[in-house]
Coordinates of C-alpha atoms in Angstrom, one line a residue:
M364 CA 0.0 0.0 0.0
Q365 CA 2.8 2.4 1.0
I366 CA 4.7 1.6 -2.2
N367 CA 1.6 2.4 -4.3
I368 CA 1.2 5.7 -2.5
L369 CA 4.8 6.6 -3.0
F370 CA 4.6 5.6 -6.6
K371 CA 1.5 7.8 -7.2
F372 CA 3.2 10.7 -5.4
A373 CA 6.3 10.3 -7.5
T374 CA 4.3 10.2 -10.7
K375 CA 2.4 13.4 -9.8
L376 CA 5.6 15.1 -8.8
A377 CA 7.2 14.1 -12.2
K378 CA 4.2 15.4 -14.1
F379 CA 4.3 18.7 -12.1
Q380 CA 8.0 19.1 -12.8
Q381 CA 7.3 18.4 -16.5
F382 CA 4.6 21.0 -16.5
L383 CA 6.8 23.5 -14.7
S384 CA 9.6 22.9 -17.2
G385 CA 7.2 23.3 -20.1
D386 CA 5.8 26.5 -18.7
M387 CA 9.3 27.9 -18.1
R388 CA 10.2 26.9 -21.7
R389 CA 7.2 28.6 -23.0
E390 CA 8.1 31.8 -21.2
K391 CA 11.6 31.7 -22.7
Y392 CA 10.0 31.2 -26.2
I393 CA 7.8 34.2 -25.7
S394 CA 10.6 36.3 -24.3
A395 CA 12.7 35.4 -27.4
L396 CA 9.8 36.1 -29.8
I397 CA 9.4 39.5 -28.3
K398 CA 13.0 40.2 -29.1
V399 CA 12.4 39.2 -32.7
G400 CA 9.6 41.8 -32.8
E401 CA 12.0 44.4 -31.3
F402 CA 14.6 43.5 -33.9
I403 CA 12.1 44.0 -36.7
H404 CA 10.9 47.3 -35.2
R405 CA 14.4 48.7 -34.8
F406 CA 15.5 47.6 -38.2
F407 CA 12.8 49.6 -40.0
A408 CA 13.1 52.5 -37.6
K409 CA 16.8 52.6 -38.8
N410 CA 17.9 52.0 -35.2
K411 CA 20.3 49.2 -35.8
S412 CA 23.1 49.7 -33.4
E413 CA 22.4 46.7 -31.1
Y414 CA 22.3 43.8 -33.6
G415 CA 25.7 43.9 -35.5
D416 CA 25.9 41.8 -38.6
R417 CA 22.3 40.6 -38.3
E418 CA 21.0 43.7 -40.0
E419 CA 23.2 43.2 -43.0
K420 CA 22.1 39.7 -43.3
F421 CA 18.4 40.7 -42.9
S422 CA 18.9 43.4 -45.7
E423 CA 20.2 40.7 -48.0
I424 CA 17.4 38.3 -47.1
L425 CA 14.9 41.0 -48.1
R426 CA 16.6 41.6 -51.4
K427 CA 16.8 37.9 -52.1
T428 CA 13.1 37.5 -51.2
E429 CA 12.1 40.0 -53.9
R430 CA 14.5 38.4 -56.4
E431 CA 12.8 35.1 -55.9
N432 CA 9.3 36.5 -55.9
P433 CA 8.8 39.9 -57.7
W434 CA 5.4 40.3 -56.1
F435 CA 7.2 40.7 -52.8
T436 CA 8.4 44.3 -53.3
Q437 CA 10.5 46.0 -50.7
E438 CA 7.6 48.2 -49.9
N439 CA 5.2 45.3 -49.3
L440 CA 7.8 43.4 -47.3
E441 CA 8.3 46.4 -45.1
Y442 CA 4.6 46.8 -44.6
A443 CA 4.2 43.2 -43.6
L444 CA 7.2 43.2 -41.3
V445 CA 6.5 46.5 -39.6
H446 CA 3.1 45.1 -38.6
W447 CA 4.7 42.0 -37.2
G448 CA 7.2 44.2 -35.3
Q449 CA 4.3 46.1 -33.8
I450 CA 2.2 43.1 -32.7
L451 CA 5.0 40.8 -31.3
N452 CA 5.0 42.4 -27.9
K453 CA 4.4 40.9 -24.4
K454 CA 0.9 42.3 -24.1
N455 CA -0.4 41.0 -27.4
I456 CA 1.3 37.6 -27.2
E457 CA 0.1 36.9 -23.7
K458 CA -3.5 38.1 -24.5
W459 CA -3.4 35.7 -27.5
Q460 CA -1.9 32.7 -25.6
N461 CA -3.5 32.9 -22.2
P462 CA -6.8 31.1 -23.1
Y463 CA -4.8 28.0 -24.2
R464 CA -2.8 25.3 -22.4
F465 CA 0.8 24.4 -23.4
S466 CA 1.0 20.9 -24.7
L467 CA 3.2 18.5 -22.7
R468 CA 3.0 15.8 -25.4
P469 CA 4.5 17.4 -28.5
K470 CA 3.0 16.2 -31.8
K471 CA 4.5 16.5 -35.3
I472 CA 2.4 19.1 -37.1
G473 CA 2.7 19.2 -40.9
L474 CA 2.4 22.7 -42.3
V475 CA 1.7 23.4 -46.0
L476 CA 2.2 27.1 -46.2
A477 CA 0.8 29.6 -48.7
G478 CA 3.0 32.1 -50.5
N479 CA 0.5 34.7 -51.9
I480 CA 1.6 37.5 -49.6
P481 CA 4.7 38.0 -47.5
M482 CA 4.9 36.1 -44.2
V483 CA 1.4 34.7 -44.6
G484 CA 2.4 31.3 -43.1
F485 CA 4.3 32.8 -40.1
H486 CA 1.2 32.8 -37.9
D487 CA 0.7 29.0 -38.3
V488 CA 4.4 28.4 -37.4
L489 CA 4.1 30.5 -34.3
S490 CA 0.9 28.8 -33.3
V491 CA 2.5 25.3 -33.6
I492 CA 5.7 26.2 -31.6
L493 CA 3.9 28.1 -28.9
S494 CA 1.3 25.4 -28.4
G495 CA 4.2 22.9 -27.6
H496 CA 4.2 21.0 -30.9
V497 CA 6.9 20.7 -33.6
P498 CA 6.2 22.1 -37.1
F499 CA 7.3 20.2 -40.1
I500 CA 7.2 22.9 -42.7
K501 CA 6.6 22.6 -46.4
Y502 CA 7.3 26.1 -47.6
S503 CA 5.7 27.7 -50.7
S504 CA 8.2 28.0 -53.5
K505 CA 7.1 31.7 -53.5
D506 CA 8.2 32.4 -49.9
R507 CA 11.0 30.2 -48.6
V508 CA 13.6 32.7 -47.4
L509 CA 12.1 35.2 -45.0
I510 CA 10.4 32.9 -42.4
P511 CA 13.4 30.6 -42.0
F512 CA 15.6 33.7 -41.2
L513 CA 13.2 34.9 -38.5
L514 CA 13.0 31.4 -37.0
D515 CA 16.8 31.2 -36.8
L516 CA 16.7 34.6 -35.2
W517 CA 14.1 33.4 -32.7
N518 CA 16.3 30.5 -31.9
E519 CA 19.3 32.8 -31.3
F520 CA 17.3 34.9 -28.9
S521 CA 15.9 31.9 -27.0
E522 CA 18.8 31.4 -24.5
N523 CA 19.8 27.9 -25.8
E524 CA 16.2 26.6 -25.6
L525 CA 15.9 25.1 -29.0
V526 CA 13.0 26.5 -31.1
Y527 CA 12.7 23.3 -33.1
E528 CA 11.2 23.2 -36.6
E529 CA 12.1 21.2 -39.7
E530 CA 11.8 22.2 -43.3
V531 CA 10.6 19.3 -45.5
E532 CA 9.9 18.8 -49.2
K533 CA 7.3 16.1 -48.5
L534 CA 5.2 15.6 -45.4
E535 CA 5.8 12.2 -43.8
N536 CA 5.4 10.7 -40.3
F537 CA 3.2 13.5 -38.9
D538 CA 0.3 13.5 -36.4
A539 CA -1.8 16.4 -37.8
V540 CA -1.7 18.8 -40.6
I541 CA -2.6 22.5 -41.4
A542 CA -2.6 23.2 -45.1
T543 CA -3.6 26.1 -47.3
G544 CA -4.4 25.9 -51.0
S545 CA -6.8 26.9 -53.8
N546 CA -10.3 25.5 -53.8
H547 CA -9.2 22.9 -56.3
T548 CA -6.1 22.0 -54.3
A549 CA -8.1 21.9 -51.1
R550 CA -10.2 19.0 -52.4
Y551 CA -7.1 17.1 -53.1
L552 CA -5.7 17.9 -49.7
E553 CA -8.9 16.9 -47.9
Y554 CA -8.6 13.5 -49.6
Y555 CA -4.9 13.0 -49.2
F556 CA -5.0 13.9 -45.4
R557 CA -8.4 12.2 -44.8
D558 CA -7.0 10.0 -42.0
Y559 CA -5.4 12.8 -40.0
P560 CA -6.7 15.7 -37.7
K561 CA -6.5 18.7 -40.1
I562 CA -7.3 22.2 -41.0
I563 CA -7.6 22.7 -44.8
R564 CA -8.0 26.3 -45.9
K565 CA -9.5 27.3 -49.2
N566 CA -9.7 30.5 -51.3
R567 CA -11.3 33.5 -49.5
T568 CA -11.6 37.1 -50.2
S569 CA -12.9 40.3 -48.5
V570 CA -15.8 42.7 -49.0
A571 CA -16.2 46.4 -48.4
V572 CA -19.6 48.0 -47.5
L573 CA -20.2 51.7 -48.2
D574 CA -23.1 53.6 -46.8
G575 CA -22.6 56.9 -48.7
E576 CA -21.4 58.9 -45.7
E577 CA -17.7 58.1 -46.3
S578 CA -15.1 60.8 -46.4
H579 CA -12.3 61.0 -48.9
E580 CA -10.0 59.8 -46.1
D581 CA -12.2 56.8 -45.5
L582 CA -12.0 55.8 -49.1
Q583 CA -8.2 56.3 -49.1
C584 CA -8.1 53.8 -46.2
L585 CA -10.3 51.4 -48.3
S586 CA -7.7 51.7 -51.1
Q587 CA -5.2 50.1 -48.7
D588 CA -7.6 47.1 -48.3
I589 CA -7.8 46.8 -52.1
F590 CA -4.3 47.4 -53.4
R591 CA -1.9 46.4 -50.6
Y592 CA 0.1 43.3 -51.8
F593 CA -1.4 44.0 -55.2
G594 CA -4.7 42.5 -54.0
L595 CA -3.3 38.9 -53.7
G596 CA -4.3 38.2 -50.1
C597 CA -7.5 36.7 -48.7
R598 CA -7.9 39.9 -46.7
N599 CA -7.8 42.1 -49.8
V600 CA -11.2 43.6 -50.9
T601 CA -12.3 42.4 -54.3
H602 CA -16.0 43.4 -54.0
V603 CA -17.4 46.7 -52.9
M604 CA -21.1 47.1 -52.0
M605 CA -22.5 50.7 -52.3
P606 CA -25.8 52.6 -52.4
E607 CA -27.4 53.0 -55.7
K608 CA -26.5 56.7 -56.1
F609 CA -22.8 56.4 -55.0
E610 CA -20.5 57.8 -57.7
T611 CA -17.8 55.5 -58.9
E612 CA -15.6 58.5 -59.6
R613 CA -15.2 58.9 -55.8
L614 CA -13.5 55.5 -55.7
F615 CA -11.1 56.4 -58.6
E616 CA -10.1 59.7 -56.8
S617 CA -9.2 57.7 -53.7
F618 CA -7.2 55.1 -55.7
E619 CA -4.7 57.7 -57.0
N620 CA -2.3 57.0 -54.1
F621 CA -1.8 53.5 -55.5
S622 CA -1.2 54.5 -59.1
G623 CA 2.3 53.2 -58.7
V624 CA 1.1 49.6 -59.1
S625 CA 1.0 50.3 -62.8
K626 CA 4.8 50.3 -62.8
H627 CA 4.9 46.7 -61.6
H628 CA 5.1 44.6 -64.8
K629 CA 3.3 41.6 -63.4
Y630 CA 0.4 43.6 -62.0
Y631 CA 0.2 45.7 -65.2
N632 CA 0.1 42.6 -67.4
N633 CA -2.9 41.4 -65.5
Y634 CA -4.6 44.8 -65.9
E635 CA -4.0 44.9 -69.6
Y636 CA -5.2 41.3 -70.1
N637 CA -8.4 41.8 -68.2
R638 CA -9.1 45.1 -69.9
A639 CA -8.7 43.4 -73.3
V640 CA -11.0 40.6 -72.3
F641 CA -13.8 43.1 -71.2
L642 CA -13.3 45.1 -74.5
L643 CA -13.6 42.0 -76.6
N644 CA -16.7 40.9 -74.8
Q645 CA -18.1 44.4 -75.1
E646 CA -18.7 44.5 -71.3
K647 CA -19.3 47.8 -69.5
F648 CA -16.6 48.9 -67.1
W649 CA -14.8 51.9 -65.7
D650 CA -11.1 52.3 -66.1
N651 CA -8.4 54.7 -64.8
N652 CA -5.4 53.1 -66.6
F653 CA -4.3 51.0 -63.6
V654 CA -7.5 49.4 -62.2
I655 CA -10.9 48.4 -63.6
I656 CA -14.2 48.8 -61.8
K657 CA -17.0 46.6 -63.1
E658 CA -20.5 45.9 -61.8
D659 CA -20.8 42.3 -61.0
E660 CA -22.4 40.2 -58.2
Q661 CA -19.5 37.8 -58.1
L662 CA -17.4 37.9 -55.0
F663 CA -13.9 37.1 -56.5
S664 CA -12.7 39.6 -59.0
P665 CA -9.6 39.1 -61.3
L666 CA -6.4 40.8 -60.4
A667 CA -6.5 44.6 -61.2
V668 CA -10.3 44.5 -61.2
V669 CA -12.7 45.6 -58.4
Y670 CA -16.3 44.3 -58.6
I671 CA -19.0 46.6 -57.3
S672 CA -22.7 46.0 -56.6
R673 CA -25.4 48.4 -55.6
Y674 CA -28.1 48.0 -53.0
S675 CA -31.4 49.9 -52.6
D676 CA -32.1 48.6 -49.1
F677 CA -29.5 47.9 -46.4
S678 CA -30.9 44.5 -45.7
Q679 CA -29.4 43.4 -49.0
V680 CA -25.9 43.8 -47.5
G681 CA -26.7 41.3 -44.8
E682 CA -28.2 38.9 -47.3
Y683 CA -25.2 39.1 -49.6
T684 CA -22.6 38.6 -46.8
E685 CA -24.6 35.7 -45.3
K686 CA -24.9 34.0 -48.6
N687 CA -21.2 34.3 -49.2
K688 CA -19.9 33.9 -45.7
E689 CA -18.0 30.7 -46.4
N690 CA -15.9 32.6 -48.9
I691 CA -15.5 35.9 -47.0
Q692 CA -12.5 36.4 -44.8
C693 CA -13.4 39.9 -43.5
V694 CA -15.8 42.8 -44.2
V695 CA -14.6 46.4 -44.0
S696 CA -16.7 49.4 -43.5
G697 CA -16.7 52.9 -42.0
N698 CA -19.2 52.0 -39.4
P699 CA -18.4 48.6 -37.8
K700 CA -21.2 49.1 -35.2
R701 CA -23.7 49.1 -38.0
I702 CA -22.2 46.3 -40.2
K703 CA -22.1 43.0 -38.3
D704 CA -18.6 41.6 -37.7
S705 CA -16.9 44.3 -39.8
I706 CA -13.7 46.1 -39.2
F707 CA -12.6 49.7 -40.1
F708 CA -11.4 50.6 -43.5
G709 CA -7.6 50.3 -43.8
T710 CA -7.2 47.6 -41.2
S711 CA -7.8 44.4 -43.2
Q712 CA -4.1 43.8 -43.6
K713 CA -3.3 44.5 -40.0
P714 CA -4.9 41.5 -38.2
D715 CA -4.1 40.9 -34.5
L716 CA -2.7 37.6 -33.4
S717 CA -6.2 36.1 -32.6
A718 CA -7.5 36.8 -36.2
Y719 CA -7.4 33.3 -37.7
A720 CA -7.4 32.5 -41.4
D721 CA -10.8 31.1 -42.5
N722 CA -12.0 32.1 -39.0
T723 CA -10.8 28.7 -37.7
D724 CA -9.1 28.8 -34.3
T725 CA -5.8 27.3 -35.0
M726 CA -4.7 27.3 -31.4
K727 CA -7.8 25.5 -30.2
F728 CA -7.2 22.9 -32.8
L729 CA -3.6 22.4 -31.7
E730 CA -4.7 22.4 -28.0
M731 CA -7.1 19.5 -28.6
L732 CA -4.5 17.2 -30.2

């Protein structure tokens, strides 16, 4: 009897020590991650005195990233990274992490990352590591330089507590998977990973809702939601809903700050192609030499095209968003109190850490494994 009691006590003590060790490890991970955020912030603030050769290496990484993927311009890389530098602080990370428990039984999590906009897969990698699991990462061929650099930096700052991850070309011997692809690819992924716990993400896009009371400044903020990253992200607005009498010319006036996209050859090729198609089909559209506005009820517009639809009654807005909710990542507006679950113009590309792709709680999924 006494031996059993001692054995149970020893088992509980070992589990407590394991928990304490895991908790302490997590604190070190978070502390090191905060330093990564500080590094990014100081780099773009041109305050580089503390980090020595790391800044030169980071500069080269940014140049290499654009060489390998011309969509990732230095301007867009800076925009994405400055946002990460702002949100990777103690307050934000703890607020994000506090509702969840740190896993004491690490699982191998296969990650198939997207590469449509800079750093888009970084959130999944953070989620896996901070939840106590190990990411086995299949990077997109369009974004395989920047995230590995930041993970190496995180490891350097972690005081010899190994931030373990592994880059793979093919996922094998894993326990669960998080994958992102097109709607077509997603069907294949659903079948291929059918026997595993999984999150499979599909194509999504975003919608803007105008009520006619918007200022010019509001519409300029909306331009950020449309043009940032050339419109390639799921949080980019591709469809604008507006009152019947709203003048499209007001949109064109607000778009002028992004006229520089016409100098990007890949973007401009898309613009010219879609313009030619609409002309050949004799379709009605508005054009300002770098973006096309076209009336269309469809949610997803081609690159360099913004679809608009008009409503006579505000209830039509709710009907449209409800009908398309499985394909909408976010809704932007000038009045989030009036528009259910919407966010302010200009904020779609600045999500906080608890804003999950496809609105699926990644941390909750990882916690349950």
